[in-house]
């Protein structure tokens, strides 16, 4: 809980001569959350209580989410300070990486990672697959499309314009042309957002294009992980290595949040129901915290029930009774 972390928050603020914001989204298996526009309201409340200050530090752990929400958050924080830095304790992927590009510097632990920001879209025209009787739309990414086209050119030596045209038309048999257009529009947009955010970052101007191209298309996979050595020496980002004292505080904060959000414990209804039927649960799936603003937590609460069917199968139902942001004061 926040009351258990507050002293470490204050210590980190003292070490960085800064005001601290903490933002974590869950990557707990079967209970994941993503960065979304719903965070802007809680963040604005915290920032209003912090007020205009010289420096703000964002401690962030996330696998990503909405690029526009990330863009908006970076700009929102910058409107309250002159100096903005990001601390990466572990995973800082996709839209979280985009947020980091808008900081003056990125403080990364030895296990901290950034990642590509190449977009995936999941619009109404995307292809669908059937899973357990439900039609699920499949996200389409720039890297998958580029990989298909590059395979045709390099592995199968297809180079003639008319042959490449047929390869592309074959792709449209599986992916609607409007979905393909949406992907490339999103790619152009995220490149523009990254370039704008990097204008705040302490980076050589000649490195901006290299960073944007690598993060948007040249990394080869959205799962590619960028550790601090590559981020600093290859991409030229302004990366800072924490000293031992700072690292111990960062690690303590992260381990406390990891335990509270049960990030290493899959949300497995069958396992939970083995202990109690029904099983009442409350999952803390995202946190926004500060010493001034207390804690805003995204909660999912409900009850799991198990029922034996006449055909011998077992049905598990999830009656979710609450799922929203909730504010919690320090005391």
mmCIF file of C-alpha atoms in Angstrom:
data_model
loop_
_atom_site.group_PDB
_atom_site.id
_atom_site.type_symbol
_atom_site.label_atom_id
_atom_site.label_comp_id
_atom_site.label_asym_id
_atom_site.label_seq_id
_atom_site.Cartn_x
_atom_site.Cartn_y
_atom_site.Cartn_z
ATOM 1 C CA UNK A 1 0.000 0.000 0.000
ATOM 2 C CA UNK A 2 1.013 3.626 -0.488
ATOM 3 C CA UNK A 3 1.586 4.110 3.246
ATOM 4 C CA UNK A 4 4.300 1.445 3.044
ATOM 5 C CA UNK A 5 6.037 3.168 0.125
ATOM 6 C CA UNK A 6 5.684 6.795 1.126
ATOM 7 C CA UNK A 7 9.055 7.028 2.890
ATOM 8 C CA UNK A 8 10.822 5.645 -0.182
ATOM 9 C CA UNK A 9 8.909 8.135 -2.334
ATOM 10 C CA UNK A 10 10.135 10.969 -0.140
ATOM 11 C CA UNK A 11 13.669 9.596 -0.223
ATOM 12 C CA UNK A 12 13.618 9.382 -4.026
ATOM 13 C CA UNK A 13 12.339 12.959 -4.235
ATOM 14 C CA UNK A 14 15.212 14.061 -2.016
ATOM 15 C CA UNK A 15 17.797 12.174 -4.076
ATOM 16 C CA UNK A 16 16.508 13.614 -7.355
ATOM 17 C CA UNK A 17 15.591 17.071 -5.986
ATOM 18 C CA UNK A 18 12.253 16.530 -7.683
ATOM 19 C CA UNK A 19 8.552 15.816 -7.208
ATOM 20 C CA UNK A 20 7.621 12.214 -7.894
ATOM 21 C CA UNK A 21 4.767 10.642 -9.838
ATOM 22 C CA UNK A 22 4.422 6.856 -9.936
ATOM 23 C CA UNK A 23 2.485 5.050 -12.685
ATOM 24 C CA UNK A 24 2.244 1.279 -13.054
ATOM 25 C CA UNK A 25 -0.036 -0.829 -15.242
ATOM 26 C CA UNK A 26 -0.526 -4.530 -14.630
ATOM 27 C CA UNK A 27 1.081 -7.199 -16.782
ATOM 28 C CA UNK A 28 -0.294 -9.891 -14.469
ATOM 29 C CA UNK A 29 -1.312 -12.833 -16.697
ATOM 30 C CA UNK A 30 -5.072 -12.689 -17.401
ATOM 31 C CA UNK A 31 -5.337 -9.317 -15.624
ATOM 32 C CA UNK A 32 -3.380 -6.998 -17.912
ATOM 33 C CA UNK A 33 -4.092 -3.289 -18.322
ATOM 34 C CA UNK A 34 -2.821 -0.737 -20.818
ATOM 35 C CA UNK A 35 -2.121 2.966 -20.937
ATOM 36 C CA UNK A 36 -5.366 4.696 -21.908
ATOM 37 C CA UNK A 37 -6.923 8.150 -22.008
ATOM 38 C CA UNK A 38 -8.695 7.445 -18.694
ATOM 39 C CA UNK A 39 -5.414 8.203 -16.854
ATOM 40 C CA UNK A 40 -5.390 11.884 -17.787
ATOM 41 C CA UNK A 41 -8.014 12.891 -15.224
ATOM 42 C CA UNK A 42 -6.282 11.254 -12.219
ATOM 43 C CA UNK A 43 -2.891 12.545 -13.360
ATOM 44 C CA UNK A 44 -4.274 16.081 -13.654
ATOM 45 C CA UNK A 45 -5.543 15.855 -10.063
ATOM 46 C CA UNK A 46 -2.099 14.791 -8.800
ATOM 47 C CA UNK A 47 -0.355 17.507 -10.804
ATOM 48 C CA UNK A 48 -2.741 20.187 -9.553
ATOM 49 C CA UNK A 49 -1.799 19.227 -5.999
ATOM 50 C CA UNK A 50 1.909 19.222 -6.851
ATOM 51 C CA UNK A 51 1.609 22.561 -8.658
ATOM 52 C CA UNK A 52 4.140 24.215 -10.948
ATOM 53 C CA UNK A 53 7.602 23.016 -9.956
ATOM 54 C CA UNK A 54 11.109 23.004 -11.347
ATOM 55 C CA UNK A 55 11.377 19.230 -11.820
ATOM 56 C CA UNK A 56 9.075 16.203 -11.988
ATOM 57 C CA UNK A 57 10.155 12.554 -12.006
ATOM 58 C CA UNK A 58 7.864 9.888 -13.466
ATOM 59 C CA UNK A 59 8.493 6.359 -12.181
ATOM 60 C CA UNK A 60 6.827 4.155 -14.803
ATOM 61 C CA UNK A 61 6.259 0.444 -15.305
ATOM 62 C CA UNK A 62 4.078 -0.544 -18.266
ATOM 63 C CA UNK A 63 3.873 -2.686 -21.374
ATOM 64 C CA UNK A 64 2.268 0.211 -23.236
ATOM 65 C CA UNK A 65 -1.111 1.062 -24.691
ATOM 66 C CA UNK A 66 -2.557 4.071 -26.486
ATOM 67 C CA UNK A 67 0.076 6.204 -28.205
ATOM 68 C CA UNK A 68 -2.148 9.294 -28.091
ATOM 69 C CA UNK A 69 -2.659 8.813 -24.344
ATOM 70 C CA UNK A 70 1.106 8.545 -23.923
ATOM 71 C CA UNK A 71 1.643 11.683 -25.990
ATOM 72 C CA UNK A 72 -0.978 13.551 -23.954
ATOM 73 C CA UNK A 73 0.495 12.436 -20.628
ATOM 74 C CA UNK A 74 4.029 13.540 -21.540
ATOM 75 C CA UNK A 75 2.760 16.957 -22.551
ATOM 76 C CA UNK A 76 0.524 17.236 -19.484
ATOM 77 C CA UNK A 77 3.447 16.602 -17.141
ATOM 78 C CA UNK A 78 5.711 19.000 -19.033
ATOM 79 C CA UNK A 79 3.145 21.783 -18.596
ATOM 80 C CA UNK A 80 3.785 21.617 -14.815
ATOM 81 C CA UNK A 81 7.598 21.631 -14.832
ATOM 82 C CA UNK A 82 10.730 22.832 -16.592
ATOM 83 C CA UNK A 83 12.666 19.593 -16.145
ATOM 84 C CA UNK A 84 10.997 16.219 -16.699
ATOM 85 C CA UNK A 85 12.723 12.889 -16.190
ATOM 86 C CA UNK A 86 11.582 9.268 -16.336
ATOM 87 C CA UNK A 87 12.750 6.401 -14.132
ATOM 88 C CA UNK A 88 12.547 2.922 -15.685
ATOM 89 C CA UNK A 89 12.764 0.200 -13.013
ATOM 90 C CA UNK A 90 11.987 -2.682 -15.381
ATOM 91 C CA UNK A 91 9.594 -2.718 -18.358
ATOM 92 C CA UNK A 92 8.814 0.492 -20.200
ATOM 93 C CA UNK A 93 7.433 -0.649 -23.553
ATOM 94 C CA UNK A 94 5.582 0.797 -26.533
ATOM 95 C CA UNK A 95 3.536 3.861 -25.455
ATOM 96 C CA UNK A 96 5.512 3.978 -22.194
ATOM 97 C CA UNK A 97 8.690 4.325 -24.277
ATOM 98 C CA UNK A 98 6.995 7.132 -26.205
ATOM 99 C CA UNK A 99 6.369 8.950 -22.906
ATOM 100 C CA UNK A 100 10.045 8.525 -22.028
ATOM 101 C CA UNK A 101 11.148 10.160 -25.278
ATOM 102 C CA UNK A 102 9.474 13.355 -24.059
ATOM 103 C CA UNK A 103 11.642 13.480 -20.920
ATOM 104 C CA UNK A 104 14.892 15.407 -20.632
ATOM 105 C CA UNK A 105 16.590 12.198 -19.476
ATOM 106 C CA UNK A 106 15.779 8.555 -18.744
ATOM 107 C CA UNK A 107 17.133 6.899 -15.598
ATOM 108 C CA UNK A 108 17.391 3.160 -16.312
ATOM 109 C CA UNK A 109 18.276 0.301 -13.978
ATOM 110 C CA UNK A 110 20.357 -2.594 -15.264
ATOM 111 C CA UNK A 111 17.151 -4.582 -15.916
ATOM 112 C CA UNK A 112 15.207 -1.624 -17.294
ATOM 113 C CA UNK A 113 14.094 -1.863 -20.921
ATOM 114 C CA UNK A 114 12.554 0.345 -23.567
ATOM 115 C CA UNK A 115 10.868 -1.001 -26.684
ATOM 116 C CA UNK A 116 9.653 -0.243 -30.203
ATOM 117 C CA UNK A 117 6.743 2.137 -30.669
ATOM 118 C CA UNK A 118 5.616 0.736 -34.017
ATOM 119 C CA UNK A 119 1.820 0.872 -34.069
ATOM 120 C CA UNK A 120 -0.763 -1.861 -34.212
ATOM 121 C CA UNK A 121 -4.375 -1.103 -35.087
ATOM 122 C CA UNK A 122 -7.520 -2.965 -34.126
ATOM 123 C CA UNK A 123 -10.289 -1.255 -36.058
ATOM 124 C CA UNK A 124 -13.687 -2.514 -37.163
ATOM 125 C CA UNK A 125 -12.297 -3.670 -40.525
ATOM 126 C CA UNK A 126 -9.537 -5.833 -39.044
ATOM 127 C CA UNK A 127 -9.531 -9.606 -39.688
ATOM 128 C CA UNK A 128 -11.229 -11.864 -37.142
ATOM 129 C CA UNK A 129 -10.497 -15.275 -35.650
ATOM 130 C CA UNK A 130 -12.845 -17.524 -33.710
ATOM 131 C CA UNK A 131 -11.771 -18.382 -30.169
ATOM 132 C CA UNK A 132 -14.099 -20.488 -28.037
ATOM 133 C CA UNK A 133 -17.082 -19.494 -30.162
ATOM 134 C CA UNK A 134 -16.286 -15.773 -30.095
ATOM 135 C CA UNK A 135 -15.054 -13.741 -33.055
ATOM 136 C CA UNK A 136 -11.986 -11.780 -31.950
ATOM 137 C CA UNK A 137 -10.465 -9.025 -34.085
ATOM 138 C CA UNK A 138 -6.740 -9.414 -34.723
ATOM 139 C CA UNK A 139 -4.454 -6.374 -34.373
ATOM 140 C CA UNK A 140 -2.489 -5.511 -37.513
ATOM 141 C CA UNK A 141 1.029 -4.165 -37.054
ATOM 142 C CA UNK A 142 3.404 -2.321 -39.352
ATOM 143 C CA UNK A 143 6.137 -4.868 -38.635
ATOM 144 C CA UNK A 144 3.984 -7.828 -39.728
ATOM 145 C CA UNK A 145 3.079 -6.132 -42.997
ATOM 146 C CA UNK A 146 6.662 -5.062 -43.652
ATOM 147 C CA UNK A 147 7.875 -8.576 -42.824
ATOM 148 C CA UNK A 148 5.487 -10.115 -45.359
ATOM 149 C CA UNK A 149 6.546 -7.728 -48.123
ATOM 150 C CA UNK A 150 10.277 -8.036 -47.335
ATOM 151 C CA UNK A 151 9.995 -11.833 -47.345
ATOM 152 C CA UNK A 152 8.548 -11.665 -50.847
ATOM 153 C CA UNK A 153 11.430 -9.479 -52.029
ATOM 154 C CA UNK A 154 14.370 -11.101 -50.261
ATOM 155 C CA UNK A 155 13.447 -14.767 -49.797
ATOM 156 C CA UNK A 156 11.511 -15.237 -53.026
ATOM 157 C CA UNK A 157 13.330 -12.637 -55.157
ATOM 158 C CA UNK A 158 10.113 -10.952 -56.241
ATOM 159 C CA UNK A 159 11.220 -7.598 -57.619
ATOM 160 C CA UNK A 160 9.114 -6.800 -60.681
ATOM 161 C CA UNK A 161 6.475 -4.129 -59.989
ATOM 162 C CA UNK A 162 3.625 -6.242 -61.382
ATOM 163 C CA UNK A 163 4.651 -9.231 -59.265
ATOM 164 C CA UNK A 164 4.945 -7.101 -56.154
ATOM 165 C CA UNK A 165 1.512 -5.702 -56.932
ATOM 166 C CA UNK A 166 0.117 -9.245 -56.912
ATOM 167 C CA UNK A 167 1.814 -9.927 -53.583
ATOM 168 C CA UNK A 168 0.168 -6.845 -52.115
ATOM 169 C CA UNK A 169 -3.224 -7.772 -53.580
ATOM 170 C CA UNK A 170 -2.860 -11.210 -51.990
ATOM 171 C CA UNK A 171 -2.382 -9.458 -48.656
ATOM 172 C CA UNK A 172 -5.661 -7.586 -49.127
ATOM 173 C CA UNK A 173 -7.455 -10.954 -49.396
ATOM 174 C CA UNK A 174 -6.759 -11.386 -45.673
ATOM 175 C CA UNK A 175 -6.580 -7.774 -44.446
ATOM 176 C CA UNK A 176 -9.067 -5.153 -45.570
ATOM 177 C CA UNK A 177 -7.431 -2.275 -47.512
ATOM 178 C CA UNK A 178 -8.892 0.224 -45.038
ATOM 179 C CA UNK A 179 -7.117 -1.607 -42.196
ATOM 180 C CA UNK A 180 -3.846 -1.439 -44.136
ATOM 181 C CA UNK A 181 -4.361 2.263 -44.693
ATOM 182 C CA UNK A 182 -5.083 2.729 -40.996
ATOM 183 C CA UNK A 183 -1.789 1.031 -40.080
ATOM 184 C CA UNK A 184 0.292 3.290 -42.301
ATOM 185 C CA UNK A 185 -1.585 6.393 -41.151
ATOM 186 C CA UNK A 186 -0.836 5.384 -37.553
ATOM 187 C CA UNK A 187 2.824 4.846 -38.421
ATOM 188 C CA UNK A 188 3.110 8.353 -39.855
ATOM 189 C CA UNK A 189 1.377 9.771 -36.806
ATOM 190 C CA UNK A 190 3.584 8.037 -34.254
ATOM 191 C CA UNK A 191 6.718 9.084 -36.141
ATOM 192 C CA UNK A 192 5.526 12.680 -35.928
ATOM 193 C CA UNK A 193 4.730 12.357 -32.201
ATOM 194 C CA UNK A 194 8.128 10.790 -31.472
ATOM 195 C CA UNK A 195 9.980 13.554 -33.335
ATOM 196 C CA UNK A 196 8.097 16.237 -31.413
ATOM 197 C CA UNK A 197 8.744 14.612 -28.036
ATOM 198 C CA UNK A 198 12.427 14.113 -28.804
ATOM 199 C CA UNK A 199 12.744 17.870 -29.238
ATOM 200 C CA UNK A 200 12.566 18.031 -25.419
ATOM 201 C CA UNK A 201 15.091 15.238 -24.945
ATOM 202 C CA UNK A 202 18.778 16.033 -24.516
ATOM 203 C CA UNK A 203 19.795 14.300 -27.742
ATOM 204 C CA UNK A 204 21.927 15.329 -30.675
ATOM 205 C CA UNK A 205 19.692 16.508 -33.545
ATOM 206 C CA UNK A 206 21.350 14.078 -35.960
ATOM 207 C CA UNK A 207 20.267 11.149 -33.754
ATOM 208 C CA UNK A 208 16.556 11.983 -33.803
ATOM 209 C CA UNK A 209 15.845 10.379 -37.190
ATOM 210 C CA UNK A 210 17.860 7.299 -36.198
ATOM 211 C CA UNK A 211 15.869 6.841 -32.988
ATOM 212 C CA UNK A 212 12.506 7.349 -34.684
ATOM 213 C CA UNK A 213 13.284 4.990 -37.573
ATOM 214 C CA UNK A 214 14.582 2.273 -35.253
ATOM 215 C CA UNK A 215 11.691 2.452 -32.803
ATOM 216 C CA UNK A 216 9.038 2.688 -35.524
ATOM 217 C CA UNK A 217 10.192 0.158 -38.091
ATOM 218 C CA UNK A 218 13.783 -1.081 -37.957
ATOM 219 C CA UNK A 219 13.793 -3.061 -34.710
ATOM 220 C CA UNK A 220 12.293 -6.112 -36.424
ATOM 221 C CA UNK A 221 9.756 -6.978 -33.723
ATOM 222 C CA UNK A 222 7.484 -5.175 -31.292
ATOM 223 C CA UNK A 223 8.867 -7.474 -28.573
ATOM 224 C CA UNK A 224 12.442 -6.251 -29.077
ATOM 225 C CA UNK A 225 13.964 -5.064 -25.793
ATOM 226 C CA UNK A 226 16.365 -2.131 -25.592
ATOM 227 C CA UNK A 227 18.619 -2.112 -22.539
ATOM 228 C CA UNK A 228 20.357 1.020 -21.320
ATOM 229 C CA UNK A 229 23.679 0.309 -23.065
ATOM 230 C CA UNK A 230 22.040 0.179 -26.493
ATOM 231 C CA UNK A 231 19.724 3.084 -25.664
ATOM 232 C CA UNK A 232 22.699 5.264 -24.766
ATOM 233 C CA UNK A 233 25.540 4.103 -27.000
ATOM 234 C CA UNK A 234 23.667 3.053 -30.148
ATOM 235 C CA UNK A 235 20.567 5.250 -30.205
ATOM 236 C CA UNK A 236 22.178 8.218 -28.465
ATOM 237 C CA UNK A 237 19.387 8.783 -25.926
ATOM 238 C CA UNK A 238 20.187 10.691 -22.751
ATOM 239 C CA UNK A 239 20.381 7.715 -20.386
ATOM 240 C CA UNK A 240 21.489 7.964 -16.765
ATOM 241 C CA UNK A 241 22.667 5.011 -14.677
ATOM 242 C CA UNK A 242 21.471 5.221 -11.045
ATOM 243 C CA UNK A 243 24.066 5.061 -8.305
ATOM 244 C CA UNK A 244 23.806 2.354 -5.658
ATOM 245 C CA UNK A 245 21.733 4.440 -3.249
ATOM 246 C CA UNK A 246 19.216 5.470 -5.906
ATOM 247 C CA UNK A 247 19.044 1.940 -7.303
ATOM 248 C CA UNK A 248 18.193 0.497 -3.885
ATOM 249 C CA UNK A 249 15.279 2.934 -3.519
ATOM 250 C CA UNK A 250 14.012 2.253 -7.058
ATOM 251 C CA UNK A 251 14.166 -1.490 -6.482
ATOM 252 C CA UNK A 252 12.381 -1.267 -3.132
ATOM 253 C CA UNK A 253 9.543 0.765 -4.659
ATOM 254 C CA UNK A 254 9.161 -1.610 -7.577
ATOM 255 C CA UNK A 255 9.239 -4.781 -5.437
ATOM 256 C CA UNK A 256 6.577 -3.333 -3.131
ATOM 257 C CA UNK A 257 4.279 -2.518 -6.067
ATOM 258 C CA UNK A 258 4.985 -5.889 -7.677
ATOM 259 C CA UNK A 259 3.794 -7.619 -4.529
ATOM 260 C CA UNK A 260 0.731 -5.429 -4.048
ATOM 261 C CA UNK A 261 -0.437 -5.888 -7.650
ATOM 262 C CA UNK A 262 0.515 -9.606 -7.650
ATOM 263 C CA UNK A 263 2.313 -9.162 -10.959
ATOM 264 C CA UNK A 264 3.961 -12.585 -10.767
ATOM 265 C CA UNK A 265 0.737 -14.437 -9.857
ATOM 266 C CA UNK A 266 -1.528 -15.327 -12.820
ATOM 267 C CA UNK A 267 -5.224 -14.605 -12.348
ATOM 268 C CA UNK A 268 -6.403 -18.200 -12.691
ATOM 269 C CA UNK A 269 -10.107 -18.698 -11.808
ATOM 270 C CA UNK A 270 -9.749 -22.482 -11.511
ATOM 271 C CA UNK A 271 -6.954 -22.157 -8.961
ATOM 272 C CA UNK A 272 -8.840 -19.531 -6.976
ATOM 273 C CA UNK A 273 -12.066 -21.535 -6.978
ATOM 274 C CA UNK A 274 -10.209 -24.514 -5.565
ATOM 275 C CA UNK A 275 -9.917 -22.545 -2.308
ATOM 276 C CA UNK A 276 -13.463 -21.165 -2.176
ATOM 277 C CA UNK A 277 -16.657 -21.322 -4.247
ATOM 278 C CA UNK A 278 -17.760 -18.619 -4.784
ATOM 279 C CA UNK A 279 -14.471 -16.720 -4.672
ATOM 280 C CA UNK A 280 -14.648 -12.948 -4.098
ATOM 281 C CA UNK A 281 -11.725 -11.061 -5.627
ATOM 282 C CA UNK A 282 -10.318 -7.557 -5.775
ATOM 283 C CA UNK A 283 -7.504 -6.851 -8.257
ATOM 284 C CA UNK A 284 -5.380 -3.712 -8.263
ATOM 285 C CA UNK A 285 -4.624 -3.379 -11.973
ATOM 286 C CA UNK A 286 -3.068 0.101 -12.265
ATOM 287 C CA UNK A 287 -1.671 2.683 -9.866
ATOM 288 C CA UNK A 288 -1.096 6.433 -10.040
ATOM 289 C CA UNK A 289 0.555 7.728 -6.871
ATOM 290 C CA UNK A 290 2.277 10.771 -5.420
ATOM 291 C CA UNK A 291 3.090 12.050 -1.944
ATOM 292 C CA UNK A 292 0.731 15.024 -2.436
ATOM 293 C CA UNK A 293 -2.109 13.273 -4.242
ATOM 294 C CA UNK A 294 -2.305 9.899 -2.533
ATOM 295 C CA UNK A 295 -3.253 6.881 -4.622
ATOM 296 C CA UNK A 296 -5.553 6.389 -7.581
ATOM 297 C CA UNK A 297 -6.035 2.694 -8.242
ATOM 298 C CA UNK A 298 -7.808 0.952 -11.112
ATOM 299 C CA UNK A 299 -9.779 -1.809 -9.378
ATOM 300 C CA UNK A 300 -11.547 -4.871 -10.721
ATOM 301 C CA UNK A 301 -13.806 -6.547 -8.174
ATOM 302 C CA UNK A 302 -16.273 -9.385 -8.436
ATOM 303 C CA UNK A 303 -17.069 -12.985 -7.654
ATOM 304 C CA UNK A 304 -16.060 -16.199 -9.392
ATOM 305 C CA UNK A 305 -18.444 -19.152 -9.261
ATOM 306 C CA UNK A 306 -18.092 -22.710 -10.456
ATOM 307 C CA UNK A 307 -21.012 -24.882 -11.512
ATOM 308 C CA UNK A 308 -21.134 -28.532 -12.563
ATOM 309 C CA UNK A 309 -23.167 -28.945 -15.761
ATOM 310 C CA UNK A 310 -25.317 -31.945 -16.637
ATOM 311 C CA UNK A 311 -22.966 -32.952 -19.453
ATOM 312 C CA UNK A 312 -20.141 -33.365 -16.935
ATOM 313 C CA UNK A 313 -18.386 -30.138 -17.826
ATOM 314 C CA UNK A 314 -17.634 -27.331 -15.413
ATOM 315 C CA UNK A 315 -18.764 -23.757 -16.063
ATOM 316 C CA UNK A 316 -16.933 -20.836 -14.478
ATOM 317 C CA UNK A 317 -18.615 -17.450 -14.371
ATOM 318 C CA UNK A 318 -17.096 -14.089 -13.495
ATOM 319 C CA UNK A 319 -19.621 -11.646 -12.035
ATOM 320 C CA UNK A 320 -17.688 -8.390 -12.092
ATOM 321 C CA UNK A 321 -19.320 -5.850 -9.803
ATOM 322 C CA UNK A 322 -16.855 -2.949 -10.015
ATOM 323 C CA UNK A 323 -14.243 -1.874 -12.547
ATOM 324 C CA UNK A 324 -13.062 1.716 -12.448
ATOM 325 C CA UNK A 325 -10.580 4.158 -10.955
ATOM 326 C CA UNK A 326 -10.886 4.724 -7.211
ATOM 327 C CA UNK A 327 -9.095 7.360 -5.150
ATOM 328 C CA UNK A 328 -7.472 6.360 -1.874
ATOM 329 C CA UNK A 329 -6.026 8.863 0.599
ATOM 330 C CA UNK A 330 -2.804 8.231 2.448
ATOM 331 C CA UNK A 331 -4.541 7.987 5.833
#
